[in-house]
Coordinates of C-alpha atoms and ligand atoms in Angstrom, one line a residue:
M35 CA 118.4 114.1 101.8
P36 CA 118.1 114.6 105.5
A37 CA 115.2 116.7 106.7
P38 CA 116.1 120.3 107.5
T39 CA 116.7 121.3 111.1
P40 CA 114.2 123.7 112.8
E41 CA 116.7 126.5 112.5
E42 CA 117.2 125.8 108.7
R43 CA 113.5 125.9 108.3
R44 CA 113.3 129.3 110.1
E45 CA 116.1 130.5 107.8
L46 CA 114.1 129.5 104.8
A47 CA 111.1 131.3 106.1
R48 CA 113.1 134.5 106.5
D49 CA 114.6 134.1 103.1
L50 CA 111.2 133.5 101.4
G51 CA 109.7 136.5 103.3
S52 CA 112.4 138.8 102.1
R53 CA 111.9 137.7 98.5
L54 CA 108.2 138.5 98.3
P55 CA 107.6 141.4 96.0
A56 CA 106.0 144.5 97.5
G57 CA 102.3 144.2 97.8
F58 CA 102.4 140.4 97.4
V59 CA 99.3 138.9 99.2
L60 CA 99.9 136.1 101.6
G61 CA 96.7 134.2 102.5
A62 CA 95.0 131.0 103.7
A63 CA 92.1 129.3 102.1
T64 CA 89.0 127.2 103.1
S65 CA 85.7 126.3 101.6
A66 CA 82.2 126.4 103.2
F67 CA 81.2 122.8 103.0
Q68 CA 84.5 121.6 104.3
I69 CA 84.5 123.7 107.4
E70 CA 81.1 125.2 108.3
G71 CA 79.0 122.4 109.7
A72 CA 75.6 123.6 111.0
T73 CA 74.1 122.0 107.9
H74 CA 70.6 122.1 109.3
E75 CA 70.7 125.6 110.9
G76 CA 69.2 128.9 109.7
G77 CA 67.1 127.2 107.1
R78 CA 70.1 126.1 105.0
G79 CA 69.0 124.0 102.1
E80 CA 70.5 120.6 101.1
S81 CA 73.5 120.5 98.8
V82 CA 74.5 117.7 96.5
W83 CA 77.3 117.0 98.9
D84 CA 74.9 116.6 101.9
A85 CA 73.0 114.0 99.8
F86 CA 76.1 112.3 98.6
T87 CA 77.7 111.9 102.0
T88 CA 74.6 110.0 103.3
Q89 CA 74.9 107.4 100.5
P90 CA 76.7 104.3 101.8
G91 CA 80.3 103.8 100.6
R92 CA 80.8 107.2 99.1
I93 CA 83.0 108.7 101.8
L94 CA 86.1 106.8 102.8
D95 CA 85.5 107.0 106.6
G96 CA 81.7 107.0 106.3
S97 CA 81.5 110.5 107.7
T98 CA 79.4 113.5 106.8
A99 CA 80.1 117.2 107.0
D100 CA 77.2 117.9 109.4
R101 CA 79.6 119.4 111.9
A102 CA 82.8 119.5 109.8
T103 CA 85.1 121.9 111.9
D104 CA 82.1 123.6 113.5
H105 CA 83.3 126.9 111.9
F106 CA 79.8 128.2 111.8
H107 CA 79.9 128.5 115.6
R108 CA 83.6 129.4 115.8
V109 CA 84.0 132.3 113.4
D110 CA 85.5 134.5 116.0
E111 CA 88.1 132.0 117.1
D112 CA 89.0 131.2 113.5
V113 CA 89.4 134.8 112.5
E114 CA 91.6 135.3 115.5
L115 CA 93.7 132.5 114.2
L116 CA 94.0 134.3 110.9
R117 CA 94.9 137.5 112.6
T118 CA 97.7 136.1 114.7
L119 CA 99.0 134.3 111.7
G120 CA 99.9 137.7 110.4
I121 CA 98.7 137.1 106.8
D122 CA 96.9 139.6 104.6
S123 CA 93.9 137.8 103.1
Y124 CA 91.4 135.0 103.7
R125 CA 90.0 133.0 100.9
F126 CA 86.6 131.4 101.9
S127 CA 83.5 130.4 100.0
F128 CA 79.9 131.3 100.4
A129 CA 77.6 128.3 100.8
W130 CA 75.0 128.7 98.1
P131 CA 72.4 126.5 99.9
R132 CA 72.8 128.6 103.0
L133 CA 72.0 131.7 101.1
Q134 CA 69.5 130.3 98.6
P135 CA 68.2 127.0 100.0
E136 CA 66.4 126.1 96.8
G137 CA 69.0 127.6 94.5
K138 CA 66.7 130.5 93.6
G139 CA 64.7 133.3 95.2
A140 CA 65.7 135.9 97.7
L141 CA 68.8 135.6 99.9
R142 CA 68.0 134.0 103.2
Q143 CA 68.7 136.4 106.1
A144 CA 70.3 133.9 108.4
G145 CA 72.9 133.1 105.8
V146 CA 73.5 136.8 105.0
D147 CA 73.9 137.5 108.8
F148 CA 76.5 134.7 109.1
Y149 CA 78.7 136.1 106.3
E150 CA 78.2 139.7 107.5
R151 CA 79.6 138.5 110.8
L152 CA 82.6 136.8 109.2
L153 CA 83.3 140.0 107.1
D154 CA 83.0 142.2 110.2
R155 CA 85.5 140.1 112.0
L156 CA 87.9 140.1 109.0
D157 CA 87.6 143.9 108.8
A158 CA 88.3 144.3 112.5
A159 CA 91.4 142.0 112.1
G160 CA 92.6 144.0 109.1
L161 CA 92.3 141.1 106.7
T162 CA 91.1 141.4 103.1
S163 CA 88.9 138.7 101.5
L164 CA 88.8 136.5 98.4
A165 CA 85.4 135.1 98.3
T166 CA 84.5 132.1 96.1
L167 CA 80.9 131.9 95.0
F168 CA 80.8 128.2 94.2
H169 CA 83.0 125.7 95.9
W170 CA 81.0 122.6 94.9
D171 CA 78.0 122.8 97.2
T172 CA 75.3 122.9 94.5
P173 CA 71.8 123.3 95.9
N174 CA 70.3 119.8 95.6
A175 CA 67.0 121.3 94.5
L176 CA 68.5 122.3 91.2
E177 CA 67.3 119.5 89.0
G178 CA 70.1 117.9 87.0
G179 CA 72.8 119.9 88.8
W180 CA 75.4 121.2 86.3
F181 CA 74.2 118.8 83.7
A182 CA 71.4 121.2 83.3
R183 CA 72.1 124.4 81.4
D184 CA 69.6 126.2 83.6
T185 CA 71.9 125.8 86.6
A186 CA 74.3 128.3 84.9
Q187 CA 71.5 130.8 84.8
R188 CA 70.5 130.1 88.4
F189 CA 74.1 130.6 89.4
G190 CA 74.2 133.9 87.6
D191 CA 71.1 135.1 89.5
F192 CA 72.8 134.1 92.7
A193 CA 76.0 136.0 91.8
H194 CA 73.9 139.1 91.0
L195 CA 72.2 139.0 94.4
M196 CA 75.5 138.4 96.2
G197 CA 77.1 141.2 94.3
E198 CA 74.3 143.6 95.3
R199 CA 74.5 142.5 98.9
F200 CA 78.2 142.2 99.5
G201 CA 79.7 144.1 96.5
D202 CA 81.3 146.8 98.6
R203 CA 82.9 144.5 101.2
I204 CA 84.7 141.8 99.2
G205 CA 88.4 142.2 98.2
S206 CA 88.2 139.8 95.2
W207 CA 85.5 137.5 93.8
A208 CA 86.2 134.0 92.4
T209 CA 83.2 132.7 90.5
I210 CA 83.8 128.9 90.5
N211 CA 86.4 126.7 92.1
E212 CA 88.0 124.0 90.0
P213 CA 85.3 123.3 87.3
A214 CA 87.7 120.5 86.2
T215 CA 87.3 118.6 89.5
V216 CA 83.6 119.1 89.5
T217 CA 83.3 117.7 86.0
L218 CA 85.8 114.9 86.2
E219 CA 85.3 113.7 89.7
G220 CA 81.6 114.6 90.1
Y221 CA 80.1 113.9 86.7
A222 CA 82.6 111.7 84.8
L223 CA 84.0 109.3 87.4
G224 CA 81.4 109.5 90.2
V225 CA 84.0 109.9 93.0
H226 CA 82.5 113.3 94.1
A227 CA 78.9 114.5 94.3
P228 CA 76.6 114.1 92.6
G229 CA 78.3 110.7 91.8
A230 CA 77.5 110.5 88.1
T231 CA 79.7 108.2 86.0
R232 CA 79.1 109.6 82.5
L233 CA 82.8 109.5 81.4
F234 CA 83.1 111.6 78.3
N235 CA 79.3 112.3 78.3
A236 CA 80.0 114.5 81.3
L237 CA 81.4 117.2 79.1
P238 CA 78.1 119.3 79.0
A239 CA 78.6 119.8 82.8
A240 CA 82.0 121.4 82.0
H241 CA 80.4 123.7 79.5
H242 CA 77.6 124.7 81.9
L243 CA 80.1 125.4 84.7
L244 CA 82.1 127.6 82.4
L245 CA 78.9 129.3 81.2
G246 CA 77.9 129.8 84.8
H247 CA 81.3 131.4 85.4
G248 CA 80.7 133.8 82.4
I249 CA 77.2 134.7 83.5
A250 CA 78.4 135.3 87.0
V251 CA 81.2 137.6 85.9
Q252 CA 78.7 139.7 84.0
A253 CA 76.3 139.6 86.9
L254 CA 78.9 140.7 89.5
R255 CA 80.0 143.6 87.3
A256 CA 76.4 144.6 86.6
A257 CA 75.9 144.7 90.4
G258 CA 78.8 147.1 90.7
V259 CA 81.1 145.1 92.9
T260 CA 84.2 147.0 93.9
G261 CA 86.6 144.0 94.0
G262 CA 88.2 142.3 91.0
V263 CA 86.6 139.2 89.5
G264 CA 88.2 135.9 88.4
I265 CA 88.0 132.2 88.4
V266 CA 90.0 129.4 90.1
N267 CA 91.3 126.6 88.0
V268 CA 93.4 123.7 89.1
H269 CA 96.4 123.0 86.8
S270 CA 98.5 119.8 86.7
P271 CA 101.3 119.4 84.2
V272 CA 100.7 116.1 82.4
V273 CA 103.6 113.9 81.4
P274 CA 103.5 110.6 79.5
A275 CA 104.8 107.5 81.5
T276 CA 107.1 106.6 78.5
D277 CA 108.0 107.9 75.1
A278 CA 105.7 105.3 73.5
E279 CA 103.3 106.9 71.0
T280 CA 100.2 105.7 72.9
D281 CA 101.4 107.1 76.3
V282 CA 102.2 110.4 74.6
A283 CA 98.8 110.6 72.9
F284 CA 96.8 109.8 76.1
A285 CA 98.9 112.3 78.0
E286 CA 98.0 114.9 75.5
L287 CA 94.3 113.9 75.8
F288 CA 94.5 114.2 79.6
D289 CA 96.1 117.6 79.4
V290 CA 93.1 118.7 77.3
L291 CA 90.6 117.2 79.7
H292 CA 92.1 118.4 82.9
N293 CA 93.7 121.7 82.0
R294 CA 92.9 123.1 78.6
I295 CA 89.1 122.6 78.4
F296 CA 88.8 124.7 81.5
A297 CA 91.5 127.4 80.8
D298 CA 91.3 127.9 77.1
P299 CA 87.7 129.0 76.8
V300 CA 88.1 131.4 79.8
L301 CA 91.4 132.9 78.6
L302 CA 91.2 132.5 74.8
G303 CA 87.5 132.3 74.2
S304 CA 87.6 129.0 72.5
Y305 CA 87.8 125.3 73.3
P306 CA 91.1 123.6 72.6
T307 CA 91.7 121.5 69.6
V308 CA 91.0 117.8 70.3
P309 CA 94.1 115.7 69.8
E310 CA 93.9 113.7 66.5
G311 CA 92.0 110.4 66.8
F312 CA 90.1 111.4 69.9
E313 CA 87.5 113.6 68.2
A314 CA 84.6 111.2 68.7
L315 CA 85.1 111.3 72.5
F316 CA 84.2 115.0 72.6
S317 CA 81.0 114.7 70.6
A318 CA 78.9 115.3 73.8
L319 CA 80.2 118.9 73.8
G320 CA 78.2 119.5 70.6
E321 CA 78.2 122.8 68.8
V322 CA 79.1 125.6 71.1
S323 CA 77.6 129.0 70.2
T324 CA 79.8 132.1 69.8
A325 CA 77.5 133.9 72.3
D326 CA 78.4 131.3 74.9
L327 CA 82.1 131.5 74.2
Q328 CA 82.0 135.3 74.4
L329 CA 80.4 135.1 77.9
I330 CA 82.9 132.5 79.1
G331 CA 85.9 134.4 77.6
Q332 CA 85.2 137.8 79.2
P333 CA 88.4 139.5 80.3
L334 CA 89.1 138.9 84.0
D335 CA 90.8 140.9 86.7
F336 CA 92.8 137.9 87.9
Y337 CA 93.3 134.2 87.3
G338 CA 93.3 131.9 90.3
L339 CA 95.7 128.9 90.0
N340 CA 95.5 125.9 92.3
Y341 CA 98.5 123.7 92.2
Y342 CA 99.1 120.4 94.0
A343 CA 101.0 117.9 91.9
P344 CA 101.8 116.8 88.3
T345 CA 100.0 113.9 86.6
R346 CA 101.7 111.0 84.8
I347 CA 99.6 109.2 82.2
A348 CA 100.0 105.7 80.7
A349 CA 98.0 103.9 78.1
G350 CA 95.9 100.9 79.1
S351 CA 93.4 100.6 81.9
G352 CA 95.5 100.3 85.1
A353 CA 94.8 100.3 88.8
A354 CA 91.4 101.9 89.3
S355 CA 92.5 104.9 91.2
T356 CA 92.2 108.6 91.1
P357 CA 94.1 111.0 93.3
D358 CA 91.5 110.9 96.0
G359 CA 89.7 107.6 95.7
A360 CA 89.1 104.4 93.8
S361 CA 86.9 104.7 90.9
A362 CA 85.4 101.8 88.9
A363 CA 84.6 104.2 86.1
M364 CA 88.3 105.2 85.8
A365 CA 89.1 101.5 85.2
S366 CA 87.0 101.5 82.1
L367 CA 89.1 104.3 80.4
P368 CA 91.8 103.4 77.9
F369 CA 94.5 105.1 80.0
H370 CA 95.4 105.5 83.7
L371 CA 97.3 107.6 86.2
A372 CA 100.7 106.2 86.7
A373 CA 102.9 106.4 89.9
W374 CA 105.8 108.7 90.6
P375 CA 108.1 106.4 92.5
E376 CA 111.0 108.9 92.2
Y377 CA 109.3 111.5 94.5
P378 CA 108.3 111.4 98.1
S379 CA 104.5 111.7 98.5
T380 CA 101.9 113.3 100.7
G381 CA 99.3 111.6 102.9
F382 CA 97.1 111.4 99.8
G383 CA 99.9 109.7 97.9
W384 CA 100.4 112.8 95.7
P385 CA 104.0 113.3 94.5
I386 CA 105.9 116.2 96.1
A387 CA 107.3 117.7 93.0
P388 CA 107.8 121.4 93.4
E389 CA 109.6 121.8 90.1
Y390 CA 106.4 121.0 88.3
F391 CA 104.9 124.1 89.9
G392 CA 107.3 126.0 87.8
T393 CA 106.2 123.9 84.8
A394 CA 102.5 124.7 85.5
L395 CA 103.4 128.4 85.6
D396 CA 105.5 128.1 82.4
E397 CA 102.7 126.4 80.6
L398 CA 100.3 129.1 81.7
A399 CA 102.6 131.8 80.4
T400 CA 103.3 130.0 77.1
R401 CA 99.7 129.1 76.3
Y402 CA 98.0 132.3 77.3
G403 CA 100.7 134.9 76.9
S404 CA 99.6 138.5 77.1
V405 CA 95.9 137.7 77.7
L406 CA 96.7 136.1 81.0
P407 CA 95.6 138.6 83.8
P408 CA 97.5 138.9 87.1
V409 CA 97.7 135.5 88.8
F410 CA 97.1 134.5 92.4
I411 CA 98.0 131.0 93.7
T412 CA 94.7 130.4 95.2
E413 CA 95.5 127.0 96.7
N414 CA 98.7 125.0 97.4
G415 CA 99.3 122.7 100.3
A416 CA 99.7 119.1 101.4
S417 CA 98.0 116.5 103.7
F418 CA 100.0 114.6 106.3
P419 CA 98.9 112.4 109.2
D420 CA 99.5 115.0 111.9
A421 CA 99.0 114.2 115.5
V422 CA 98.9 116.4 118.6
E423 CA 101.7 115.9 121.1
F424 CA 102.1 117.5 124.5
D425 CA 105.2 119.4 125.5
P426 CA 106.6 117.5 128.5
A427 CA 107.6 120.7 130.2
T428 CA 104.7 123.0 129.6
G429 CA 101.9 120.6 128.7
E430 CA 101.3 122.8 125.7
R431 CA 99.6 121.1 122.7
Q432 CA 101.9 120.9 119.7
V433 CA 101.8 119.5 116.1
H434 CA 105.2 118.9 114.5
D435 CA 104.5 119.0 110.8
G436 CA 107.9 119.5 109.4
A437 CA 106.9 117.7 106.2
R438 CA 104.2 120.4 105.5
I439 CA 106.7 123.2 106.2
D440 CA 109.1 121.6 103.6
Y441 CA 106.3 121.2 101.1
L442 CA 105.2 124.9 101.5
A443 CA 108.7 126.2 101.5
S444 CA 109.8 124.3 98.3
H445 CA 106.6 125.2 96.5
L446 CA 106.6 128.9 97.4
D447 CA 110.2 129.0 96.4
A448 CA 109.5 127.3 93.1
A449 CA 106.7 129.8 92.3
L450 CA 108.8 132.8 93.1
R451 CA 111.8 131.5 91.2
A452 CA 109.7 130.7 88.1
T453 CA 107.9 134.0 88.0
S454 CA 111.0 136.1 88.6
G455 CA 113.4 134.1 86.4
G456 CA 114.2 134.3 82.7
G457 CA 111.9 131.4 81.7
A458 CA 108.4 131.7 80.2
A459 CA 106.7 132.2 83.6
G460 CA 108.9 135.3 84.2
A461 CA 106.2 137.1 82.2
I462 CA 103.5 136.3 84.8
D463 CA 102.4 139.0 87.2
L464 CA 102.2 136.8 90.4
R465 CA 100.2 138.7 93.0
G466 CA 99.8 136.3 95.9
Y467 CA 99.9 132.8 97.5
Y468 CA 97.1 131.2 99.5
V469 CA 97.9 128.0 101.6
W470 CA 95.3 125.3 101.5
S471 CA 94.2 125.2 104.2
L472 CA 93.8 127.3 107.3
L473 CA 92.1 124.3 109.1
D474 CA 92.1 120.5 108.9
N475 CA 88.7 119.9 107.4
F476 CA 86.3 117.6 105.6
E477 CA 88.3 116.5 102.6
W478 CA 85.5 115.4 100.3
A479 CA 85.5 111.7 99.4
A480 CA 88.4 111.2 101.9
G481 CA 86.3 112.4 104.8
Y482 CA 88.4 113.4 107.7
T483 CA 91.3 111.2 106.8
Q484 CA 93.4 113.9 105.1
R485 CA 94.7 116.8 107.2
F486 CA 95.7 119.9 105.1
G487 CA 95.5 122.5 107.9
L488 CA 98.0 125.0 109.3
V489 CA 95.8 124.5 112.3
H490 CA 95.0 121.0 113.6
V491 CA 91.4 120.3 114.4
D492 CA 90.3 117.6 116.8
F493 CA 87.1 116.3 115.1
A494 CA 85.6 115.1 118.4
D495 CA 85.7 118.4 120.4
F496 CA 86.8 120.9 117.7
T497 CA 89.9 122.0 119.6
R498 CA 92.2 124.0 117.3
T499 CA 95.9 123.6 117.7
P500 CA 98.2 125.7 115.5
K501 CA 100.8 123.4 114.0
D502 CA 104.5 124.2 113.5
S503 CA 103.7 125.2 109.9
Y504 CA 101.4 127.9 111.2
R505 CA 104.3 129.4 113.1
W506 CA 106.5 128.9 110.1
L507 CA 104.1 130.8 107.8
R508 CA 103.9 133.6 110.4
L509 CA 107.7 133.9 110.3
V510 CA 107.4 134.2 106.5
A511 CA 104.9 137.0 106.9
E512 CA 106.9 138.8 109.5
S513 CA 110.1 138.6 107.4
R514 CA 108.7 140.8 104.6
Ligands
LIG774 C1 91.3 121.1 95.9 C2 90.0 121.7 96.4 C3 90.0 121.9 97.9 C4 90.7 120.8 98.6 C5 92.1 120.6 98.0 C6 92.9 119.5 98.8 O1 91.0 120.4 94.7 O2 89.6 122.9 95.7 O3 88.6 122.0 98.3 O4 89.9 119.7 98.7 O5 91.9 120.2 96.7

């Protein structure tokens, strides 16, 4: 299929804008570690990611996030970019080690001041906020990280202090971002910080993250926050590579590992049934108490859904690769991620398969039915190798990222169709859509090699250049 023309893309923007339900929130998302930089300022403590990036071979381009996008020093400029984008809401995360350098004790004033400034600027720009309390930057001082049950308690204490301090200023609170990724990439496969390769023995980290979520929900509410409280989970529909029994069985196993272990306890108050024959793999989870499950399964005000791509699973240990990096640990598993040759792919190699966004929403509705609270798409986006060009007539800096526009257009369309149609997802109360990401940033193990931004960032001098996708999203916002 030929790529759409610029006018066709504008027409799509107008169409999508006109289809957004009244009150639907349009937003853009970032996370602290990926954009802030200033890792040694204001008495900020070290996070597991600071430690991880200094270990040789961990980050694809050998980089650190010491400066990232220099957002810490460019808050005003970045909020101005959000304002002129014409969207309603900004999803950002609080850096735990900037606020509690050791993961405990009083909030550090320099950290509080930084976020007060951000929130002041957002207020002045007329934007609401969706603040994530934990987007992966665990204070390194917390012994054992999320493998230790005590970290859940420390996180709850942090949530309470944050609720007391910022409770009247935040539009919505997300406790934890993608516990699945933290568990699988960070504790099972060692691709992310802290780099542990425990495979199935990583499951206690999952439980402690979920427990941390539950304790934080309670703490935020006890602190009297005015905004709604939820969690952000990444969902990826899982399909077997073939109809062979083993492929089907491992696909079912992966669905449990990636999706259900993190959504079922939160929404249903119980862990999913382990597929037959795989029970022994889950023994590290041990006996889970009813008290823990009650905490984890407290009713939420919203459910945050991150969607990027589907996953295809085949039996047998295949090429040692995960979506964002090679992992030797992955190669030791009895299954592997298989390719999607029938779809075009993003810079990361992820398949561009918008119809699976509809599948993810259908699954959510089918599995959780009436207990599913209102849903926000808290992340959706794509990386492409964008480059700055100079307009020959005006000399203006431009980034022509038509592929990102097409990704966003097809995915927003798929989400709106699924949730307004006659299928299972029609029952979902979809309240908003946040693009990942406002800015090109530090993409974890991939360093600065993957650009997800609506705004291009030059990582040498931090110049911001709005891309064509930025103007496109603005047109969507204007067309409401
Ligand atoms: C998600 C993360 C986010 C970003 C995108 C590309 O898993 O939540 O920080 O890395 O992927």
